[in-house]
Amino acid sequence: KNEVEQSPQNLTAQEGEFITINCSYSVGISALHWLQQHPGGGIVSLFMLSSGKKKHGRLIATINIQEKHSSLHITASHPRDSAVYICAVIRGAQKLVFGQGTRLTINP
Amino acid sequence: DAGVIQSPRHEVTEMGQEVTLRCKPISGHNSLFWYRQTMMRGLELLIYFNNNVPIDDSGMPEDRFSAKMPNASFSTLKIQPSEPRDSAVYFCASSISGASGETQYFGPGTRLLVL
């Protein structure tokens, strides 16, 4: 079993829908990253969080340390949000362990 | 800032050849990471450096892989000899080290194809 599990693996939605991507992990962590990988392959860090919630524009990330679970939400989704979203947990000081990614497609 | 710079962006080589991937981290960052991404295994950490010193190389697949960081502004990942199963996208990332992790900034990646 992977240390980091994401669901769903693939998600297709219509423009404007509210999107939720989930991440569960089975190990102790110091923090968690949400990353976005564009269709061209570039990777951007969206959030790093160790507790509570963070918001940036239409993106919201939450984490529940006790339940070992994090969610990434996108409000008013747009086709430009189409990408692979990757959850990564930080083991120790800086070592990232990645989930398998969620491929999101937003249709106009 | 130009961000993390990787070269080459694409590399096609034949099995048995030596491959060298290069990375220039963001100026002022003191942690550097090498990752590999494949369809089968997703993203994996290969090795990371802190202040030019290798901290964790447990992800390096085997002796054919080696990484160096001779100074704060340059790192290499070498594969010798290369094999078709090494075909992947190799990402370099850098960050400012601190308590409990810091945001990592990824380079554009090097797409390697070993024939």
PDB file of C-alpha atoms in Angstrom:
ATOM      1  CA  LYS A   1       0.000   0.000   0.000  1.00  0.00           C
ATOM      2  CA  ASN A   2       1.328   3.430  -0.924  1.00  0.00           C
ATOM      3  CA  GLU A   3       2.122   5.798   1.900  1.00  0.00           C
ATOM      4  CA  VAL A   4       0.136   8.520   0.114  1.00  0.00           C
ATOM      5  CA  GLU A   5      -3.152   7.781  -1.609  1.00  0.00           C
ATOM      6  CA  GLN A   6      -5.142  10.217  -3.705  1.00  0.00           C
ATOM      7  CA  SER A   7      -8.697  10.006  -4.926  1.00  0.00           C
ATOM      8  CA  PRO A   8     -10.077  10.143  -7.449  1.00  0.00           C
ATOM      9  CA  GLN A   9      -7.355   9.234  -9.942  1.00  0.00           C
ATOM     10  CA  ASN A  10      -9.270  10.928 -12.740  1.00  0.00           C
ATOM     11  CA  LEU A  11     -11.956  13.587 -12.545  1.00  0.00           C
ATOM     12  CA  THR A  12     -13.908  15.239 -15.344  1.00  0.00           C
ATOM     13  CA  ALA A  13     -16.294  18.094 -14.600  1.00  0.00           C
ATOM     14  CA  GLN A  14     -18.074  20.975 -16.256  1.00  0.00           C
ATOM     15  CA  GLU A  15     -16.911  24.542 -15.991  1.00  0.00           C
ATOM     16  CA  GLY A  16     -18.212  26.168 -12.832  1.00  0.00           C
ATOM     17  CA  GLU A  17     -18.433  23.010 -10.756  1.00  0.00           C
ATOM     18  CA  PHE A  18     -16.958  22.718  -7.266  1.00  0.00           C
ATOM     19  CA  ILE A  19     -14.046  20.275  -7.261  1.00  0.00           C
ATOM     20  CA  THR A  20     -12.659  18.218  -4.388  1.00  0.00           C
ATOM     21  CA  ILE A  21      -9.524  16.087  -4.519  1.00  0.00           C
ATOM     22  CA  ASN A  22      -8.621  13.965  -1.516  1.00  0.00           C
ATOM     23  CA  CYS A  23      -5.313  12.811  -0.092  1.00  0.00           C
ATOM     24  CA  SER A  24      -4.819  10.270   2.687  1.00  0.00           C
ATOM     25  CA  TYR A  25      -1.496   9.268   4.166  1.00  0.00           C
ATOM     26  CA  SER A  26      -0.408   6.541   6.535  1.00  0.00           C
ATOM     27  CA  VAL A  27       2.824   7.915   7.989  1.00  0.00           C
ATOM     28  CA  GLY A  28       3.861  10.674  10.313  1.00  0.00           C
ATOM     29  CA  ILE A  29       4.524  13.914   8.499  1.00  0.00           C
ATOM     30  CA  SER A  30       5.759  17.388   9.271  1.00  0.00           C
ATOM     31  CA  ALA A  31       3.782  19.077   6.490  1.00  0.00           C
ATOM     32  CA  LEU A  32       1.982  18.438   3.210  1.00  0.00           C
ATOM     33  CA  HIS A  33       2.274  19.967  -0.239  1.00  0.00           C
ATOM     34  CA  TRP A  34      -0.268  20.279  -3.018  1.00  0.00           C
ATOM     35  CA  LEU A  35       1.389  20.543  -6.412  1.00  0.00           C
ATOM     36  CA  GLN A  36      -0.024  21.270  -9.838  1.00  0.00           C
ATOM     37  CA  GLN A  37       1.501  19.767 -12.967  1.00  0.00           C
ATOM     38  CA  HIS A  38       0.497  21.518 -16.154  1.00  0.00           C
ATOM     39  CA  PRO A  39      -0.193  19.641 -19.392  1.00  0.00           C
ATOM     40  CA  GLY A  40       3.210  20.828 -20.605  1.00  0.00           C
ATOM     41  CA  GLY A  41       4.856  19.089 -17.665  1.00  0.00           C
ATOM     42  CA  GLY A  42       5.861  21.977 -15.416  1.00  0.00           C
ATOM     43  CA  ILE A  43       5.286  21.546 -11.671  1.00  0.00           C
ATOM     44  CA  VAL A  44       4.163  24.353  -9.401  1.00  0.00           C
ATOM     45  CA  SER A  45       3.737  24.233  -5.652  1.00  0.00           C
ATOM     46  CA  LEU A  46       0.238  25.460  -4.748  1.00  0.00           C
ATOM     47  CA  PHE A  47       0.205  25.083  -0.983  1.00  0.00           C
ATOM     48  CA  MET A  48       2.285  23.851   1.875  1.00  0.00           C
ATOM     49  CA  LEU A  49       0.357  23.295   5.088  1.00  0.00           C
ATOM     50  CA  SER A  50       0.796  21.580   8.412  1.00  0.00           C
ATOM     51  CA  SER A  51      -2.554  22.409  10.008  1.00  0.00           C
ATOM     52  CA  GLY A  52      -5.919  23.996   9.340  1.00  0.00           C
ATOM     53  CA  LYS A  53      -6.739  25.606   6.044  1.00  0.00           C
ATOM     54  CA  LYS A  54      -5.156  27.842   3.408  1.00  0.00           C
ATOM     55  CA  LYS A  55      -6.840  29.758   0.602  1.00  0.00           C
ATOM     56  CA  HIS A  56      -5.410  31.261  -2.558  1.00  0.00           C
ATOM     57  CA  GLY A  57      -7.901  32.666  -5.022  1.00  0.00           C
ATOM     58  CA  ARG A  58     -10.301  29.893  -5.976  1.00  0.00           C
ATOM     59  CA  LEU A  59      -8.154  27.200  -4.379  1.00  0.00           C
ATOM     60  CA  ILE A  60      -8.598  26.004  -0.804  1.00  0.00           C
ATOM     61  CA  ALA A  61      -6.526  23.352   0.940  1.00  0.00           C
ATOM     62  CA  THR A  62      -7.361  21.759   4.259  1.00  0.00           C
ATOM     63  CA  ILE A  63      -5.583  19.241   6.424  1.00  0.00           C
ATOM     64  CA  ASN A  64      -6.674  17.125   9.388  1.00  0.00           C
ATOM     65  CA  ILE A  65      -3.548  15.822  11.086  1.00  0.00           C
ATOM     66  CA  GLN A  66      -5.450  13.472  13.418  1.00  0.00           C
ATOM     67  CA  GLU A  67      -7.263  11.822  10.524  1.00  0.00           C
ATOM     68  CA  LYS A  68      -4.212  11.930   8.248  1.00  0.00           C
ATOM     69  CA  HIS A  69      -6.243  13.487   5.476  1.00  0.00           C
ATOM     70  CA  SER A  70      -6.063  16.561   3.270  1.00  0.00           C
ATOM     71  CA  SER A  71      -8.362  17.968   0.626  1.00  0.00           C
ATOM     72  CA  LEU A  72      -7.875  20.393  -2.232  1.00  0.00           C
ATOM     73  CA  HIS A  73     -10.953  22.298  -3.332  1.00  0.00           C
ATOM     74  CA  ILE A  74     -11.455  24.397  -6.446  1.00  0.00           C
ATOM     75  CA  THR A  75     -14.421  26.735  -6.570  1.00  0.00           C
ATOM     76  CA  ALA A  76     -15.958  27.947  -9.850  1.00  0.00           C
ATOM     77  CA  SER A  77     -13.716  25.608 -11.846  1.00  0.00           C
ATOM     78  CA  HIS A  78     -12.417  26.724 -15.218  1.00  0.00           C
ATOM     79  CA  PRO A  79     -10.879  24.835 -18.164  1.00  0.00           C
ATOM     80  CA  ARG A  80      -7.506  26.387 -17.309  1.00  0.00           C
ATOM     81  CA  ASP A  81      -7.639  24.418 -14.025  1.00  0.00           C
ATOM     82  CA  SER A  82      -7.189  21.229 -16.071  1.00  0.00           C
ATOM     83  CA  ALA A  83      -3.988  19.654 -14.814  1.00  0.00           C
ATOM     84  CA  VAL A  84      -2.638  16.854 -12.651  1.00  0.00           C
ATOM     85  CA  TYR A  85      -2.810  17.661  -8.945  1.00  0.00           C
ATOM     86  CA  ILE A  86      -0.295  15.901  -6.748  1.00  0.00           C
ATOM     87  CA  CYS A  87      -0.296  15.539  -2.991  1.00  0.00           C
ATOM     88  CA  ALA A  88       3.107  15.158  -1.367  1.00  0.00           C
ATOM     89  CA  VAL A  89       3.895  14.656   2.305  1.00  0.00           C
ATOM     90  CA  ILE A  90       7.083  15.767   3.997  1.00  0.00           C
ATOM     91  CA  ARG A  91       8.870  13.031   5.905  1.00  0.00           C
ATOM     92  CA  GLY A  92      11.556  14.264   8.234  1.00  0.00           C
ATOM     93  CA  ALA A  93      13.005  17.672   7.430  1.00  0.00           C
ATOM     94  CA  GLN A  94      12.543  17.893   3.691  1.00  0.00           C
ATOM     95  CA  LYS A  95      11.939  14.515   2.040  1.00  0.00           C
ATOM     96  CA  LEU A  96       8.832  14.555  -0.167  1.00  0.00           C
ATOM     97  CA  VAL A  97       6.802  11.388  -0.739  1.00  0.00           C
ATOM     98  CA  PHE A  98       4.271  11.745  -3.536  1.00  0.00           C
ATOM     99  CA  GLY A  99       0.781  10.503  -4.241  1.00  0.00           C
ATOM    100  CA  GLN A 100       0.034   9.167  -7.679  1.00  0.00           C
ATOM    101  CA  GLY A 101      -1.752  12.319  -8.775  1.00  0.00           C
ATOM    102  CA  THR A 102      -5.293  13.224  -9.817  1.00  0.00           C
ATOM    103  CA  ARG A 103      -5.898  14.128 -13.445  1.00  0.00           C
ATOM    104  CA  LEU A 104      -8.517  16.885 -13.575  1.00  0.00           C
ATOM    105  CA  THR A 105     -10.278  17.871 -16.796  1.00  0.00           C
ATOM    106  CA  ILE A 106     -12.688  20.794 -16.818  1.00  0.00           C
ATOM    107  CA  ASN A 107     -14.856  20.985 -19.904  1.00  0.00           C
ATOM    108  CA  PRO A 108     -16.253  24.330 -21.093  1.00  0.00           C
TER     109      PRO A 108
ATOM    110  CA  ASP B   1      14.843  35.473 -10.901  1.00  0.00           C
ATOM    111  CA  ALA B   2      15.063  32.929 -13.715  1.00  0.00           C
ATOM    112  CA  GLY B   3      13.870  30.082 -11.536  1.00  0.00           C
ATOM    113  CA  VAL B   4      15.463  26.658 -11.457  1.00  0.00           C
ATOM    114  CA  ILE B   5      17.313  25.990 -14.698  1.00  0.00           C
ATOM    115  CA  GLN B   6      17.810  22.507 -16.077  1.00  0.00           C
ATOM    116  CA  SER B   7      19.710  21.343 -19.111  1.00  0.00           C
ATOM    117  CA  PRO B   8      19.305  19.754 -21.480  1.00  0.00           C
ATOM    118  CA  ARG B   9      15.519  19.905 -21.799  1.00  0.00           C
ATOM    119  CA  HIS B  10      15.471  16.788 -23.922  1.00  0.00           C
ATOM    120  CA  GLU B  11      18.025  14.021 -24.293  1.00  0.00           C
ATOM    121  CA  VAL B  12      17.920  10.999 -26.542  1.00  0.00           C
ATOM    122  CA  THR B  13      20.735   8.507 -26.176  1.00  0.00           C
ATOM    123  CA  GLU B  14      21.553   4.896 -26.787  1.00  0.00           C
ATOM    124  CA  MET B  15      21.779   2.222 -24.165  1.00  0.00           C
ATOM    125  CA  GLY B  16      25.202   2.102 -22.591  1.00  0.00           C
ATOM    126  CA  GLN B  17      26.005   5.767 -23.084  1.00  0.00           C
ATOM    127  CA  GLU B  18      26.759   8.158 -20.253  1.00  0.00           C
ATOM    128  CA  VAL B  19      24.130  10.821 -19.570  1.00  0.00           C
ATOM    129  CA  THR B  20      24.699  13.980 -17.534  1.00  0.00           C
ATOM    130  CA  LEU B  21      21.816  16.169 -16.418  1.00  0.00           C
ATOM    131  CA  ARG B  22      22.485  19.634 -15.056  1.00  0.00           C
ATOM    132  CA  CYS B  23      20.697  21.907 -12.636  1.00  0.00           C
ATOM    133  CA  LYS B  24      21.164  25.484 -11.472  1.00  0.00           C
ATOM    134  CA  PRO B  25      19.080  26.232  -8.369  1.00  0.00           C
ATOM    135  CA  ILE B  26      17.523  29.564  -7.534  1.00  0.00           C
ATOM    136  CA  SER B  27      20.120  31.929  -6.133  1.00  0.00           C
ATOM    137  CA  GLY B  28      20.059  31.934  -2.332  1.00  0.00           C
ATOM    138  CA  HIS B  29      18.424  28.523  -2.044  1.00  0.00           C
ATOM    139  CA  ASN B  30      20.496  26.057  -0.058  1.00  0.00           C
ATOM    140  CA  SER B  31      18.565  22.826  -0.633  1.00  0.00           C
ATOM    141  CA  LEU B  32      18.474  20.979  -3.940  1.00  0.00           C
ATOM    142  CA  PHE B  33      16.449  17.938  -4.916  1.00  0.00           C
ATOM    143  CA  TRP B  34      16.547  15.516  -7.842  1.00  0.00           C
ATOM    144  CA  TYR B  35      13.306  13.723  -8.746  1.00  0.00           C
ATOM    145  CA  ARG B  36      12.357  11.211 -11.398  1.00  0.00           C
ATOM    146  CA  GLN B  37       8.879  10.889 -12.911  1.00  0.00           C
ATOM    147  CA  THR B  38       7.638   7.856 -14.818  1.00  0.00           C
ATOM    148  CA  MET B  39       4.177   6.696 -15.805  1.00  0.00           C
ATOM    149  CA  MET B  40       4.509   3.574 -13.701  1.00  0.00           C
ATOM    150  CA  ARG B  41       5.952   5.020 -10.497  1.00  0.00           C
ATOM    151  CA  GLY B  42       4.988   8.686 -10.599  1.00  0.00           C
ATOM    152  CA  LEU B  43       7.325  11.174  -8.900  1.00  0.00           C
ATOM    153  CA  GLU B  44      10.144   9.801  -6.769  1.00  0.00           C
ATOM    154  CA  LEU B  45      12.864  11.548  -4.816  1.00  0.00           C
ATOM    155  CA  LEU B  46      16.296  10.380  -5.916  1.00  0.00           C
ATOM    156  CA  ILE B  47      18.576  12.489  -3.734  1.00  0.00           C
ATOM    157  CA  TYR B  48      18.691  15.808  -1.974  1.00  0.00           C
ATOM    158  CA  PHE B  49      21.458  18.130  -0.871  1.00  0.00           C
ATOM    159  CA  ASN B  50      21.573  20.679   1.908  1.00  0.00           C
ATOM    160  CA  ASN B  51      24.351  23.264   1.745  1.00  0.00           C
ATOM    161  CA  ASN B  52      25.978  21.189  -1.033  1.00  0.00           C
ATOM    162  CA  VAL B  53      26.112  18.053   1.138  1.00  0.00           C
ATOM    163  CA  PRO B  54      24.095  14.957   0.153  1.00  0.00           C
ATOM    164  CA  ILE B  55      21.584  14.311   2.942  1.00  0.00           C
ATOM    165  CA  ASP B  56      19.460  11.443   1.655  1.00  0.00           C
ATOM    166  CA  ASP B  57      20.358   9.356  -1.390  1.00  0.00           C
ATOM    167  CA  SER B  58      18.174   6.377  -0.516  1.00  0.00           C
ATOM    168  CA  GLY B  59      16.137   6.927  -3.661  1.00  0.00           C
ATOM    169  CA  MET B  60      19.075   6.549  -6.031  1.00  0.00           C
ATOM    170  CA  PRO B  61      18.230   3.376  -7.955  1.00  0.00           C
ATOM    171  CA  GLU B  62      21.635   1.789  -8.181  1.00  0.00           C
ATOM    172  CA  ASP B  63      25.328   2.399  -8.642  1.00  0.00           C
ATOM    173  CA  ARG B  64      24.793   3.572 -12.202  1.00  0.00           C
ATOM    174  CA  PHE B  65      23.365   6.799 -10.800  1.00  0.00           C
ATOM    175  CA  SER B  66      25.504   9.452  -9.139  1.00  0.00           C
ATOM    176  CA  ALA B  67      24.879  13.065  -8.168  1.00  0.00           C
ATOM    177  CA  LYS B  68      27.208  15.865  -7.231  1.00  0.00           C
ATOM    178  CA  MET B  69      26.877  19.416  -6.039  1.00  0.00           C
ATOM    179  CA  PRO B  70      30.320  21.042  -6.260  1.00  0.00           C
ATOM    180  CA  ASN B  71      29.002  24.484  -5.310  1.00  0.00           C
ATOM    181  CA  ALA B  72      25.804  26.271  -4.323  1.00  0.00           C
ATOM    182  CA  SER B  73      24.855  27.113  -7.893  1.00  0.00           C
ATOM    183  CA  PHE B  74      25.311  23.848  -9.748  1.00  0.00           C
ATOM    184  CA  SER B  75      24.443  20.168  -9.512  1.00  0.00           C
ATOM    185  CA  THR B  76      24.715  17.196 -11.841  1.00  0.00           C
ATOM    186  CA  LEU B  77      22.978  13.857 -12.040  1.00  0.00           C
ATOM    187  CA  LYS B  78      24.912  11.271 -14.008  1.00  0.00           C
ATOM    188  CA  ILE B  79      23.782   7.907 -15.322  1.00  0.00           C
ATOM    189  CA  GLN B  80      26.502   5.550 -16.495  1.00  0.00           C
ATOM    190  CA  PRO B  81      25.811   3.328 -18.306  1.00  0.00           C
ATOM    191  CA  SER B  82      22.287   4.299 -19.245  1.00  0.00           C
ATOM    192  CA  GLU B  83      19.546   1.707 -19.794  1.00  0.00           C
ATOM    193  CA  PRO B  84      16.119   1.944 -21.477  1.00  0.00           C
ATOM    194  CA  ARG B  85      14.389   1.706 -18.076  1.00  0.00           C
ATOM    195  CA  ASP B  86      16.035   5.007 -17.118  1.00  0.00           C
ATOM    196  CA  SER B  87      13.771   6.778 -19.611  1.00  0.00           C
ATOM    197  CA  ALA B  88      11.818   9.324 -17.585  1.00  0.00           C
ATOM    198  CA  VAL B  89      11.479  13.007 -16.844  1.00  0.00           C
ATOM    199  CA  TYR B  90      14.049  14.178 -14.321  1.00  0.00           C
ATOM    200  CA  PHE B  91      13.175  17.233 -12.263  1.00  0.00           C
ATOM    201  CA  CYS B  92      15.429  19.364 -10.154  1.00  0.00           C
ATOM    202  CA  ALA B  93      13.944  21.526  -7.398  1.00  0.00           C
ATOM    203  CA  SER B  94      15.380  23.949  -4.889  1.00  0.00           C
ATOM    204  CA  SER B  95      14.265  25.548  -1.660  1.00  0.00           C
ATOM    205  CA  ILE B  96      15.448  27.492   1.350  1.00  0.00           C
ATOM    206  CA  SER B  97      15.851  24.937   4.108  1.00  0.00           C
ATOM    207  CA  GLY B  98      14.061  25.587   7.353  1.00  0.00           C
ATOM    208  CA  ALA B  99      11.993  23.913   9.984  1.00  0.00           C
ATOM    209  CA  SER B 100       9.398  21.406   8.789  1.00  0.00           C
ATOM    210  CA  GLY B 101       9.916  21.941   5.109  1.00  0.00           C
ATOM    211  CA  GLU B 102       9.759  24.861   2.756  1.00  0.00           C
ATOM    212  CA  THR B 103       8.150  25.444  -0.617  1.00  0.00           C
ATOM    213  CA  GLN B 104      10.131  23.733  -3.358  1.00  0.00           C
ATOM    214  CA  TYR B 105      10.515  25.359  -6.746  1.00  0.00           C
ATOM    215  CA  PHE B 106      10.733  22.938  -9.635  1.00  0.00           C
ATOM    216  CA  GLY B 107      12.717  23.242 -12.803  1.00  0.00           C
ATOM    217  CA  PRO B 108      11.139  22.461 -16.183  1.00  0.00           C
ATOM    218  CA  GLY B 109      12.549  18.945 -16.216  1.00  0.00           C
ATOM    219  CA  THR B 110      14.777  16.970 -18.554  1.00  0.00           C
ATOM    220  CA  ARG B 111      12.974  14.421 -20.684  1.00  0.00           C
ATOM    221  CA  LEU B 112      15.350  11.467 -21.145  1.00  0.00           C
ATOM    222  CA  LEU B 113      14.841   8.715 -23.670  1.00  0.00           C
ATOM    223  CA  VAL B 114      17.272   5.811 -23.702  1.00  0.00           C
ATOM    224  CA  LEU B 115      16.970   3.643 -26.785  1.00  0.00           C
TER     225      LEU B 115
END
